């Protein structure tokens, strides 16, 4: 699969989305060389990442939080062992809360964060308006010393028909990166793009995704009847958001 020449030559990162899947499946994927794993629910991530079997068998595991994060769950998320990246920062208040909570951990590393953009304009999706992107990144860079801005993330609308041309949500994320790089005087290879899931990851990589979130293609379909208790925040989620956040 060739990446367009004008895009940074970054090897895309595969984030294996393990929500609703048991620790043993995470360990098995890890034993085959997978290192990056994603979860949508804070409680499920905390339990899985703290599992003694995972802690002993997967010392180099890197956890990505890819669900909607509410402010009351920030401290719980910051307690996750081997938390590598938060992909869903969608407000300055949330960035501030995450920054101060991570600061209290006195970690030697800054926490990597992505800014989530609602490129499709759907009410069921979380994320900033595209027009708020630059201000948000500037806020993280200047006011959140414990956070490291590493990229932009979008979910985008589902089921785009590729015969109609490239996914406009992915194209928008690309153009937002371009604008961001010009305004902040940074290079494109300093701004990752997290876009693409099981059904469209190949197209996402072809147009420049550096981070794809894939669950069912790796682990098989999810069985929601066995799902752990939802975070308390699930009650006020908009529509079917949490179920569809990462396929």
Tab-separated table of C-alpha atoms in Angstrom:
chain	number	residue	atom	x	y	z
A	1	UNK	CA	0.000	0.000	0.000
A	2	UNK	CA	1.634	3.223	-1.058
A	3	UNK	CA	1.403	6.449	0.888
A	4	UNK	CA	1.193	9.621	-1.251
A	5	UNK	CA	4.614	11.177	-1.760
A	6	UNK	CA	3.703	14.512	-0.262
A	7	UNK	CA	2.814	12.916	3.095
A	8	UNK	CA	5.276	12.240	5.912
A	9	UNK	CA	6.758	8.748	5.649
A	10	UNK	CA	5.442	7.585	9.014
A	11	UNK	CA	4.821	3.892	9.549
A	12	UNK	CA	1.139	3.817	10.623
A	13	UNK	CA	0.509	2.590	14.152
A	14	UNK	CA	-2.030	-0.181	14.596
A	15	UNK	CA	-4.066	0.269	17.776
A	16	UNK	CA	-5.806	-3.005	18.617
A	17	UNK	CA	-9.156	-2.080	20.170
A	18	UNK	CA	-9.731	-4.666	22.880
A	19	UNK	CA	-12.969	-3.393	24.427
A	20	UNK	CA	-15.211	-6.207	25.750
A	21	UNK	CA	-12.367	-8.675	25.085
A	22	UNK	CA	-10.706	-10.623	27.932
A	23	UNK	CA	-7.156	-10.141	29.163
A	24	UNK	CA	-6.091	-13.444	27.599
A	25	UNK	CA	-6.825	-12.102	24.104
A	26	UNK	CA	-4.723	-9.002	24.812
A	27	UNK	CA	-1.864	-11.218	26.002
A	28	UNK	CA	-2.162	-13.415	22.902
A	29	UNK	CA	-2.029	-10.387	20.560
A	30	UNK	CA	0.934	-9.036	22.554
A	31	UNK	CA	2.740	-12.373	22.162
A	32	UNK	CA	2.420	-11.925	18.378
A	33	UNK	CA	4.144	-8.553	18.563
A	34	UNK	CA	1.236	-6.133	19.044
A	35	UNK	CA	2.086	-3.347	21.509
A	36	UNK	CA	-0.576	-0.624	21.141
A	37	UNK	CA	-4.049	-1.351	22.502
A	38	UNK	CA	-7.101	0.883	22.722
A	39	UNK	CA	-10.053	1.017	25.102
A	40	UNK	CA	-13.235	3.111	25.124
A	41	UNK	CA	-14.301	2.929	28.756
A	42	UNK	CA	-12.207	4.191	31.657
A	43	UNK	CA	-13.313	1.485	34.099
A	44	UNK	CA	-12.684	-1.335	31.634
A	45	UNK	CA	-9.266	0.091	30.738
A	46	UNK	CA	-8.271	0.488	34.384
A	47	UNK	CA	-9.269	-3.082	35.212
A	48	UNK	CA	-7.613	-4.569	32.128
A	49	UNK	CA	-4.384	-2.559	32.362
A	50	UNK	CA	-4.127	-3.403	36.093
A	51	UNK	CA	-4.698	-7.118	35.504
A	52	UNK	CA	-1.717	-8.933	37.091
A	53	UNK	CA	-1.432	-11.282	34.074
A	54	UNK	CA	-1.219	-8.352	31.648
A	55	UNK	CA	1.213	-6.465	33.891
A	56	UNK	CA	3.555	-9.462	34.058
A	57	UNK	CA	3.156	-10.756	30.475
A	58	UNK	CA	3.028	-7.419	28.626
A	59	UNK	CA	5.694	-5.120	30.094
A	60	UNK	CA	5.928	-2.929	26.962
A	61	UNK	CA	2.185	-2.543	26.371
A	62	UNK	CA	0.998	0.937	25.369
A	63	UNK	CA	-2.605	1.796	26.202
A	64	UNK	CA	-4.542	4.359	24.164
A	65	UNK	CA	-7.777	5.793	25.533
A	66	UNK	CA	-10.081	6.328	22.557
A	67	UNK	CA	-13.483	6.901	24.172
A	68	UNK	CA	-15.226	10.060	25.313
A	69	UNK	CA	-13.596	11.229	28.534
A	70	UNK	CA	-15.630	13.047	31.149
A	71	UNK	CA	-13.931	15.306	33.648
A	72	UNK	CA	-15.013	13.222	36.657
A	73	UNK	CA	-13.179	10.203	35.194
A	74	UNK	CA	-9.864	11.950	34.523
A	75	UNK	CA	-8.145	10.974	37.787
A	76	UNK	CA	-9.188	7.351	37.280
A	77	UNK	CA	-7.752	7.365	33.754
A	78	UNK	CA	-4.484	8.901	34.931
A	79	UNK	CA	-4.084	5.932	37.311
A	80	UNK	CA	-4.014	3.435	34.405
A	81	UNK	CA	-0.680	1.569	34.306
A	82	UNK	CA	1.174	2.012	30.983
A	83	UNK	CA	-1.173	4.727	29.731
A	84	UNK	CA	0.527	5.919	26.548
A	85	UNK	CA	-1.901	8.252	24.822
A	86	UNK	CA	-5.227	10.004	25.255
A	87	UNK	CA	-6.726	10.416	21.763
A	88	UNK	CA	-9.894	12.266	22.732
A	89	UNK	CA	-9.140	15.712	24.169
A	90	UNK	CA	-12.140	17.751	23.029
A	91	UNK	CA	-12.174	20.872	25.210
A	92	UNK	CA	-9.762	23.255	26.919
A	93	UNK	CA	-11.327	22.449	30.297
A	94	UNK	CA	-10.665	18.760	29.768
A	95	UNK	CA	-7.074	19.488	28.692
A	96	UNK	CA	-6.547	21.558	31.850
A	97	UNK	CA	-7.956	18.817	34.079
A	98	UNK	CA	-5.855	16.110	32.422
A	99	UNK	CA	-2.769	18.336	32.663
A	100	UNK	CA	-3.167	18.979	36.395
A	101	UNK	CA	-4.018	15.337	37.130
A	102	UNK	CA	-0.980	14.051	35.190
A	103	UNK	CA	1.190	16.663	36.908
A	104	UNK	CA	0.276	15.192	40.299
A	105	UNK	CA	1.626	11.824	39.147
A	106	UNK	CA	5.039	13.446	38.815
A	107	UNK	CA	5.767	11.286	35.788
A	108	UNK	CA	9.087	11.868	34.056
A	109	UNK	CA	7.250	11.845	30.697
A	110	UNK	CA	4.577	14.157	29.395
A	111	UNK	CA	1.314	12.430	28.492
A	112	UNK	CA	0.776	12.209	24.736
A	113	UNK	CA	-2.568	13.638	23.676
A	114	UNK	CA	-4.509	14.030	20.469
A	115	UNK	CA	-7.210	16.598	19.838
A	116	UNK	CA	-10.495	15.084	18.693
A	117	UNK	CA	-12.236	16.918	15.850
A	118	UNK	CA	-15.857	16.374	14.870
A	119	UNK	CA	-15.232	16.463	11.121
A	120	UNK	CA	-18.656	15.124	10.140
A	121	UNK	CA	-20.687	17.646	12.155
A	122	UNK	CA	-22.889	14.864	13.526
A	123	UNK	CA	-24.486	15.546	16.899
A	124	UNK	CA	-23.855	11.938	17.938
A	125	UNK	CA	-20.098	12.492	17.695
A	126	UNK	CA	-17.901	14.236	20.211
A	127	UNK	CA	-15.049	16.526	19.272
A	128	UNK	CA	-14.205	20.143	18.573
A	129	UNK	CA	-15.469	22.143	15.660
A	130	UNK	CA	-12.780	22.200	12.960
A	131	UNK	CA	-12.526	25.994	13.369
A	132	UNK	CA	-11.429	25.527	17.016
A	133	UNK	CA	-8.454	23.292	16.190
A	134	UNK	CA	-5.618	25.832	16.158
A	135	UNK	CA	-6.716	27.585	19.373
A	136	UNK	CA	-7.017	24.224	21.130
A	137	UNK	CA	-3.533	23.067	20.117
A	138	UNK	CA	-2.049	26.438	21.108
A	139	UNK	CA	-3.744	26.084	24.496
A	140	UNK	CA	-2.189	22.659	25.060
A	141	UNK	CA	1.250	23.850	23.942
A	142	UNK	CA	1.254	26.982	26.090
A	143	UNK	CA	-0.939	26.179	29.106
A	144	UNK	CA	-0.537	22.413	29.619
A	145	UNK	CA	3.154	21.730	30.298
A	146	UNK	CA	2.505	18.110	31.339
A	147	UNK	CA	0.850	17.236	28.024
A	148	UNK	CA	2.514	16.594	24.680
A	149	UNK	CA	0.326	17.381	21.690
A	150	UNK	CA	1.009	14.686	19.101
A	151	UNK	CA	-1.857	14.792	16.620
A	152	UNK	CA	-5.455	15.124	15.490
A	153	UNK	CA	-8.097	12.424	15.710
A	154	UNK	CA	-11.485	11.974	14.077
A	155	UNK	CA	-14.074	9.253	13.925
A	156	UNK	CA	-15.827	10.627	10.861
A	157	UNK	CA	-19.116	9.480	9.413
A	158	UNK	CA	-19.603	5.758	8.937
A	159	UNK	CA	-20.064	3.930	5.686
A	160	UNK	CA	-18.633	6.498	3.277
A	161	UNK	CA	-18.965	5.231	-0.294
A	162	UNK	CA	-15.430	5.365	-1.718
A	163	UNK	CA	-16.775	5.233	-5.268
A	164	UNK	CA	-17.821	8.844	-4.599
A	165	UNK	CA	-14.201	9.832	-3.908
A	166	UNK	CA	-12.019	10.051	-0.774
A	167	UNK	CA	-13.720	10.281	2.618
A	168	UNK	CA	-14.330	14.028	3.166
A	169	UNK	CA	-13.817	13.650	6.931
A	170	UNK	CA	-10.313	12.301	6.369
A	171	UNK	CA	-9.625	15.052	3.836
A	172	UNK	CA	-10.730	17.650	6.380
A	173	UNK	CA	-8.322	16.287	9.003
A	174	UNK	CA	-5.512	16.514	6.447
A	175	UNK	CA	-6.343	20.132	5.643
A	176	UNK	CA	-6.603	20.991	9.357
A	177	UNK	CA	-3.099	19.617	9.853
A	178	UNK	CA	-1.871	21.760	6.987
A	179	UNK	CA	-3.431	24.871	8.524
A	180	UNK	CA	-2.059	23.987	11.961
A	181	UNK	CA	1.464	23.490	10.624
A	182	UNK	CA	1.404	26.853	8.835
A	183	UNK	CA	0.032	28.791	11.805
A	184	UNK	CA	2.236	27.166	14.452
A	185	UNK	CA	5.259	26.806	12.193
A	186	UNK	CA	5.651	23.071	12.731
A	187	UNK	CA	6.207	20.254	10.263
A	188	UNK	CA	3.596	17.698	9.218
A	189	UNK	CA	5.579	14.825	10.689
A	190	UNK	CA	5.052	16.384	14.135
A	191	UNK	CA	1.274	16.013	13.808
A	192	UNK	CA	-0.130	12.509	13.646
A	193	UNK	CA	-3.548	11.770	12.156
A	194	UNK	CA	-5.662	9.173	13.924
A	195	UNK	CA	-8.407	8.089	11.550
A	196	UNK	CA	-9.670	4.827	10.167
A	197	UNK	CA	-11.188	1.709	11.749
A	198	UNK	CA	-11.807	-1.893	10.717
A	199	UNK	CA	-14.017	-1.010	7.756
A	200	UNK	CA	-11.971	1.822	6.257
A	201	UNK	CA	-8.434	1.644	7.620
A	202	UNK	CA	-6.856	0.866	4.234
A	203	UNK	CA	-8.341	3.996	2.682
A	204	UNK	CA	-7.377	5.998	5.784
A	205	UNK	CA	-3.741	4.881	5.467
A	206	UNK	CA	-3.719	5.605	1.741
A	207	UNK	CA	-4.751	9.205	2.405
A	208	UNK	CA	-2.341	9.692	5.302
A	209	UNK	CA	-3.540	8.178	8.590
A	210	UNK	CA	-0.683	7.431	10.984
A	211	UNK	CA	-2.829	5.707	13.618
A	212	UNK	CA	-5.660	3.265	12.891
A	213	UNK	CA	-8.000	1.818	15.527
A	214	UNK	CA	-9.003	-1.748	14.700
A	215	UNK	CA	-11.043	-4.062	16.897
A	216	UNK	CA	-13.348	-6.571	15.252
A	217	UNK	CA	-10.953	-7.364	12.375
A	218	UNK	CA	-8.367	-8.492	14.947
A	219	UNK	CA	-10.431	-9.891	17.806
A	220	UNK	CA	-13.680	-10.869	16.095
A	221	UNK	CA	-17.101	-9.324	16.674
A	222	UNK	CA	-17.890	-8.040	20.127
A	223	UNK	CA	-20.357	-9.708	22.451
A	224	UNK	CA	-22.017	-6.840	24.273
A	225	UNK	CA	-23.979	-9.196	26.539
A	226	UNK	CA	-20.712	-9.860	28.359
A	227	UNK	CA	-19.780	-6.211	28.538
A	228	UNK	CA	-18.476	-4.891	31.869
A	229	UNK	CA	-20.538	-2.239	33.632
A	230	UNK	CA	-20.467	1.034	31.731
A	231	UNK	CA	-18.792	4.082	33.123
A	232	UNK	CA	-21.261	6.182	35.080
A	233	UNK	CA	-20.975	8.747	32.326
A	234	UNK	CA	-22.752	6.493	29.837
A	235	UNK	CA	-26.150	7.800	30.866
A	236	UNK	CA	-25.621	11.192	29.311
A	237	UNK	CA	-23.863	10.072	26.159
A	238	UNK	CA	-25.270	11.315	22.922
A	239	UNK	CA	-26.967	8.552	20.966
A	240	UNK	CA	-25.085	5.376	20.039
A	241	UNK	CA	-21.714	7.074	20.322
A	242	UNK	CA	-19.907	4.707	22.667
A	243	UNK	CA	-20.922	1.593	20.794
A	244	UNK	CA	-19.736	2.955	17.493
A	245	UNK	CA	-16.629	4.846	18.566
A	246	UNK	CA	-14.169	2.189	17.439
A	247	UNK	CA	-15.065	-0.712	15.186
